[in-house]
CSV table of C-alpha atoms and ligand atoms in Angstrom, one decimal:
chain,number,residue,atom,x,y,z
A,1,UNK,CA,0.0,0.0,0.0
A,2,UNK,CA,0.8,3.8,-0.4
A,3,UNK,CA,1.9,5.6,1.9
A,4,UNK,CA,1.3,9.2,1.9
A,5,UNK,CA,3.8,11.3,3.5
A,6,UNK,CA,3.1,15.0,4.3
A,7,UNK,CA,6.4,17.6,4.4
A,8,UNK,CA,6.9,20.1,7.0
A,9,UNK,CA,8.9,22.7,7.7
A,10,UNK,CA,7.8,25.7,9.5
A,11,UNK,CA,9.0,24.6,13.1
A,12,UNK,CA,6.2,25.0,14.9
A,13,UNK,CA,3.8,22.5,16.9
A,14,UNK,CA,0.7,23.6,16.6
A,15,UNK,CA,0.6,24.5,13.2
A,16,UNK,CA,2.4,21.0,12.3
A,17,UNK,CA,-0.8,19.4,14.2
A,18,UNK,CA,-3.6,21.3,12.2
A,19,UNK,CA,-1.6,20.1,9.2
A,20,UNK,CA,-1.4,16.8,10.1
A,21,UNK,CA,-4.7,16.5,11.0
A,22,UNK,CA,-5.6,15.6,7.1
A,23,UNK,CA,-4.1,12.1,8.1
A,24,UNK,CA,-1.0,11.4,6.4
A,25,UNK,CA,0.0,8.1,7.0
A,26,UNK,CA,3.5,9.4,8.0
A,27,UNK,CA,5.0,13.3,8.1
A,28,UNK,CA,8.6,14.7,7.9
A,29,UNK,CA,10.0,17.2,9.6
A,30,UNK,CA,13.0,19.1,7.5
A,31,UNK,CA,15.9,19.9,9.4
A,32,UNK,CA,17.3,20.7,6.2
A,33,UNK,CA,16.1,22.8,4.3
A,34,UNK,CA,13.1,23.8,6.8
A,35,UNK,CA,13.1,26.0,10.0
A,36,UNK,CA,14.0,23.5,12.8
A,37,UNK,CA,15.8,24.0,15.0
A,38,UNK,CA,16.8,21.0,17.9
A,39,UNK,CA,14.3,22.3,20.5
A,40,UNK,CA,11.5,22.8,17.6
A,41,UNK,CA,12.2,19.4,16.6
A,42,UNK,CA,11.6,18.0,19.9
A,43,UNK,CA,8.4,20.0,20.2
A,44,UNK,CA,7.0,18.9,17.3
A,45,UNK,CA,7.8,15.6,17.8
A,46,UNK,CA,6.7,15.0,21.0
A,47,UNK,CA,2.9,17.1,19.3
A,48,UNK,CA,2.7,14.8,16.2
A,49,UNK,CA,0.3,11.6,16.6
A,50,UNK,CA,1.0,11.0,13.2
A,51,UNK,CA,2.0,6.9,13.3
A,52,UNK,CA,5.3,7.8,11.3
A,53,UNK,CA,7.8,10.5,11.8
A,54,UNK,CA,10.6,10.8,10.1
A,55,UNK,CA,13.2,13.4,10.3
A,56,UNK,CA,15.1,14.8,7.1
A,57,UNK,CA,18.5,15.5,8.6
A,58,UNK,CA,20.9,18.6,7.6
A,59,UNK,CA,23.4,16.3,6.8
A,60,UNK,CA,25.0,12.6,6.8
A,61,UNK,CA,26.6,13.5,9.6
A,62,UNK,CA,26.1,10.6,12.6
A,63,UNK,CA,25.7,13.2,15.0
A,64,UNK,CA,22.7,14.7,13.6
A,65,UNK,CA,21.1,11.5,12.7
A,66,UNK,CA,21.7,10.0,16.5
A,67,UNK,CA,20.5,13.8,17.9
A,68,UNK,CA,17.0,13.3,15.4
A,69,UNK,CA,16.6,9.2,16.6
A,70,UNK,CA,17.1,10.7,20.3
A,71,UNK,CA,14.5,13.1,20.2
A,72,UNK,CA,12.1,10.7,18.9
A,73,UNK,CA,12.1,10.6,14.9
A,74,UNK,CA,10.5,6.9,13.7
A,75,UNK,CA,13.0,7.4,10.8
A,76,UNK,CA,15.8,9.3,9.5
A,77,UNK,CA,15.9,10.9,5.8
A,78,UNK,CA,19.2,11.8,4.8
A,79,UNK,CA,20.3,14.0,2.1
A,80,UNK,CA,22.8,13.7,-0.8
A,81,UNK,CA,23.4,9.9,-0.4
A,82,UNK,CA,26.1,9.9,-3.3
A,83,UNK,CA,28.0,6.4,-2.5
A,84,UNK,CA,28.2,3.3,-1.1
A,85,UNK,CA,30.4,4.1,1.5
A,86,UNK,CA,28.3,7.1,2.5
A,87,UNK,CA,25.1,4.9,2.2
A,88,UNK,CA,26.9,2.4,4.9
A,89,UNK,CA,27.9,6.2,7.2
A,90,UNK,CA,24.2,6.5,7.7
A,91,UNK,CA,22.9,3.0,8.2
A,92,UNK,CA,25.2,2.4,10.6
A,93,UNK,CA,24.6,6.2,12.3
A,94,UNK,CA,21.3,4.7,12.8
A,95,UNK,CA,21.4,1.6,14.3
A,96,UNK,CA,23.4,0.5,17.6
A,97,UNK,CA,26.3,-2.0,17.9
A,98,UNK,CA,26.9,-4.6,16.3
A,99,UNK,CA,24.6,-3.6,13.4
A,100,UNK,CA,26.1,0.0,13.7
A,101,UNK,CA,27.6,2.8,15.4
A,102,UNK,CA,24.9,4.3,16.9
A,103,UNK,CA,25.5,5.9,20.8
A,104,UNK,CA,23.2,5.0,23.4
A,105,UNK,CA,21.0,7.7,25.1
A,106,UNK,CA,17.5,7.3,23.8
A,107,UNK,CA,15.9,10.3,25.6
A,108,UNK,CA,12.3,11.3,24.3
A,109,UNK,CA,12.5,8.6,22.1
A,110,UNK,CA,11.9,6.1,25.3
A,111,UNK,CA,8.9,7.7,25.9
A,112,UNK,CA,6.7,6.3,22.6
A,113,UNK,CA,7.4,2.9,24.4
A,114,UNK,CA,8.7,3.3,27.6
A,115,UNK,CA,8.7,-1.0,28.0
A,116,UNK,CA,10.2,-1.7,24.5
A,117,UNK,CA,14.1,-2.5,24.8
A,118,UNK,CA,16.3,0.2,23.6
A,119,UNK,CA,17.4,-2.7,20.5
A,120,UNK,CA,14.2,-3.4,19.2
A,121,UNK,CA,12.8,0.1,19.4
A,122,UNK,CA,16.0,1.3,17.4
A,123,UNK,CA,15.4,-1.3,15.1
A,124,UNK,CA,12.4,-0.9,14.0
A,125,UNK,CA,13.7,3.0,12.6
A,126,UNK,CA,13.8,3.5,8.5
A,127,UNK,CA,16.7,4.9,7.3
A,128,UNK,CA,16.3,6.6,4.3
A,129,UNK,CA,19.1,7.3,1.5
A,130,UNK,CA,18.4,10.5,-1.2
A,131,UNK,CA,19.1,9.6,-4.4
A,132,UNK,CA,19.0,13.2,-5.8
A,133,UNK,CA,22.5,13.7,-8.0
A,134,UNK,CA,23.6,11.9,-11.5
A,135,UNK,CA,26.6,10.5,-9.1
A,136,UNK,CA,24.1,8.9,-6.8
A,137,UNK,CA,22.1,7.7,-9.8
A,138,UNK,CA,25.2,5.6,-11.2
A,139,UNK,CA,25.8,4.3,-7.9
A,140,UNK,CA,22.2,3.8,-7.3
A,141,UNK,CA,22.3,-0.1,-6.9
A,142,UNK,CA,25.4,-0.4,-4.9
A,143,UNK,CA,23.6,2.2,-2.5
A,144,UNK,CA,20.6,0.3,-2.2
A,145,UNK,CA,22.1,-3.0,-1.5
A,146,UNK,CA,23.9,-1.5,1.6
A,147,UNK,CA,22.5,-3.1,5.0
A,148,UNK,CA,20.8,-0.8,6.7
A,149,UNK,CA,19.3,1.6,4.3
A,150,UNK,CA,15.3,0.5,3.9
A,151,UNK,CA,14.5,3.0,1.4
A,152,UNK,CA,15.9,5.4,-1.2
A,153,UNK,CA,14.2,8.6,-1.8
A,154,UNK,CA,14.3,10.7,-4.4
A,155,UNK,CA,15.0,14.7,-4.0
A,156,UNK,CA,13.7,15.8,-7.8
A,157,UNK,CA,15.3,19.4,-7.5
A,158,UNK,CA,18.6,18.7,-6.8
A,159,UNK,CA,18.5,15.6,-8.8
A,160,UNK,CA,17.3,17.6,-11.8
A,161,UNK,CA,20.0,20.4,-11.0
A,162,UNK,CA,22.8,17.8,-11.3
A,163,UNK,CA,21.2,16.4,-14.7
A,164,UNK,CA,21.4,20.0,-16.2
A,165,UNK,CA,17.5,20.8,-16.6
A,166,UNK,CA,17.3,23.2,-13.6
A,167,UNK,CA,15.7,22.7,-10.0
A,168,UNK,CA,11.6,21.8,-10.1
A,169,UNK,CA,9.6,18.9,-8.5
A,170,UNK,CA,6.8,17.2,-10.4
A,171,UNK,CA,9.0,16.7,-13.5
A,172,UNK,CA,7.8,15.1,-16.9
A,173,UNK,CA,10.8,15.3,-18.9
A,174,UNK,CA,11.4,11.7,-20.4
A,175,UNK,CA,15.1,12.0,-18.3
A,176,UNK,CA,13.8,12.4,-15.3
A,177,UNK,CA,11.2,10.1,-15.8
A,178,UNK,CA,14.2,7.7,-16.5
A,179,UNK,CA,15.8,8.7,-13.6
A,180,UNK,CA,12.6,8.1,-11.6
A,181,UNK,CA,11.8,4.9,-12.9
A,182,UNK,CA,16.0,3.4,-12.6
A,183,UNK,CA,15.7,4.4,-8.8
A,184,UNK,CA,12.4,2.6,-8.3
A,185,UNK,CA,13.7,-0.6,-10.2
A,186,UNK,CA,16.8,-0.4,-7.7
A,187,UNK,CA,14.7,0.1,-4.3
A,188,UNK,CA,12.9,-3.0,-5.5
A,189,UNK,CA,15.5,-5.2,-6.8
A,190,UNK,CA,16.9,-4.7,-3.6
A,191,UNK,CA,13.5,-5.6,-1.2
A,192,UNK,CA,14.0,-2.0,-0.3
A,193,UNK,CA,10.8,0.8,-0.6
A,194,UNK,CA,11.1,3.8,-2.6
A,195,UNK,CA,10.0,7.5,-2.2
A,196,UNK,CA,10.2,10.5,-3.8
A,197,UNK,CA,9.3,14.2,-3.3
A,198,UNK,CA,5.9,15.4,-4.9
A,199,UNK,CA,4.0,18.5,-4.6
A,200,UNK,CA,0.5,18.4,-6.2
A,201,UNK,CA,-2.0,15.3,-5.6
A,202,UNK,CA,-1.7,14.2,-10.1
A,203,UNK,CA,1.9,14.1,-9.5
A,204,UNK,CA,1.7,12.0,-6.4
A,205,UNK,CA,-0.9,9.3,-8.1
A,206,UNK,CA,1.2,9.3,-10.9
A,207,UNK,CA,4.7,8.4,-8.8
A,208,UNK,CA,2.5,6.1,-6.7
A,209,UNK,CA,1.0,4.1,-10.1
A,210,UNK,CA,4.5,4.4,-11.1
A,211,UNK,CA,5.2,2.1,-8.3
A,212,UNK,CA,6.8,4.5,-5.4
A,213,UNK,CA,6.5,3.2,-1.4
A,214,UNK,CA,5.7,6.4,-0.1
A,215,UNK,CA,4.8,9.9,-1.8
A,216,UNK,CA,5.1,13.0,-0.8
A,217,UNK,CA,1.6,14.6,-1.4
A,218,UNK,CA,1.7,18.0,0.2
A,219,UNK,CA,4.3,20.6,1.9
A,220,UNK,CA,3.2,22.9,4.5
A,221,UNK,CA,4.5,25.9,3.1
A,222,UNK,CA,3.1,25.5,0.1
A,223,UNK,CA,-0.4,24.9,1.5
A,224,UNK,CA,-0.2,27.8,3.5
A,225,UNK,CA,1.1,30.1,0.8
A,226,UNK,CA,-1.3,28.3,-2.3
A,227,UNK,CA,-4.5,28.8,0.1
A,228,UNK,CA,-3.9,32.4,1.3
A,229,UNK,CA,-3.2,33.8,-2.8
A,230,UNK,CA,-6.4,31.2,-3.9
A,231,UNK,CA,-8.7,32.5,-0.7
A,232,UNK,CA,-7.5,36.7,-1.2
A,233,UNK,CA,-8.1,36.2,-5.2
A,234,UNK,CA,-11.5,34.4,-5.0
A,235,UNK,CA,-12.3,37.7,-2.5
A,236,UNK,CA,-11.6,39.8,-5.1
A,237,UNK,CA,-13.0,38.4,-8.3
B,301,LIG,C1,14.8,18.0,-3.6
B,301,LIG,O1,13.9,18.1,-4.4
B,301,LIG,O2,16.0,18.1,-3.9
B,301,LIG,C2,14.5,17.7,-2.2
B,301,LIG,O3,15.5,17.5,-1.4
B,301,LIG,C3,13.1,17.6,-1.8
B,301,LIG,O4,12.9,18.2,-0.6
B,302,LIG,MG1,17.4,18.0,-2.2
């Protein structure tokens, strides 16, 4: 089944609850390219009853990744996933010894199961690779066959950047389409899921007929900003 993942990124609680009150099945916080700080991700994360929540990290950087599974994040997305070796840096950021290199202080995240042990709580985290650069995309089987990475998921600007056709989600160009399709085929050839980064509802049923895991449907600032022009034109027509 689908799953459809909402995107948020202004850091604040309340306004991350109204939004996730349409019922995605999962939500992600962006740490970055959104507003969050560490103490607004621990906010929201503690607010969110939505029954997945991952975290997009600034960077595959272990510390960030351990600081995000601390505070509570059900998964980890991590950007600009270009190798194998880097693809093995963050599966093993997320997972404690002997599977990784994870250190143990599991804070807030104790408190979604307090009777859980720390091993199969942590274990039951996604990590998630981007696959958003033409040097990732060559790599792109390698990457998904590393232990430890569940999913890959596509960023369509940056990816589109580094093919040379210029930053923009949604993308119908037969290269990207390509692109879309390779990183699928890889995910699945590997028992791994795929994702990838939409922003209208067409583009989403048409990535999730296309066979993607999980699609991003909607983006909070977006919303906000496509509702408020819609709403003040309608007023004044
Ligand atoms: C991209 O499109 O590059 C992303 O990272 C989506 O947020
Ligand atoms: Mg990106």
């Amino acid at each position: 089944m689908v799953r459809y993942n909402g995107w948020i990124s202004i850091p604040e609680p309340y306004a991350n609850g109204l939004f996730a009150q349409a019922g995605f099945d999962s939500v992600t916080l962006d740490c970055q390219h959104g507003g969050f700080d560490e103490r607004a991700l621990a906010l929201s994360l503690q607010a969110l009853k939505t029954p997945q929540r991952l975290v997009r990290v600034l960077w595959n950087e272990p510390a960030l990744i351990g600081k995000a599974l601390d505070l509570g994040a059900d998964g980890v997305i991590v950007p600009l996933v270009n190798s194998a070796a880097e693809a093995r840096r963050m599966a093993e950021a997320c997972r404690y010894p002997p599977k990784g290199s994870r250190s143990f202080g599991p804070g807030p995240a104790a408190l979604r199961a307090p009777d859980a042990p720390y091993a199969s709580l942590a274990d039951s985290i996604e990590a998630w690779a981007m696959i958003e650069t033409r040097e990732a995309l060559d790599s792109v089987d390698a990457i998904a066959a590393t232990p430890g990475v569940d999913g890959l998921f596509v960023g369509p600007n940056d990816l589109a950047l580094s093919l040379g056709l210029g930053a923009g989600s949604n993308r119908q160009e037969p290269e990207i389409l390509a692109a879309l399709a390779r990183i699928d085929r890889a995910a699945k050839a590997a028992g791994k899921m795929s994702g990838v980064f939409c922003t209208t509802a067409a583009y989403a049923r048409q990535m999730a007929t296309l066979g993607f895991d999980m699609v991003t449907t909607a983006s909070d600032t977006l919303v906000f900003a496509d509702a408020a022009r819609r709403i003040l034109a309608e007023a004044k027509a």
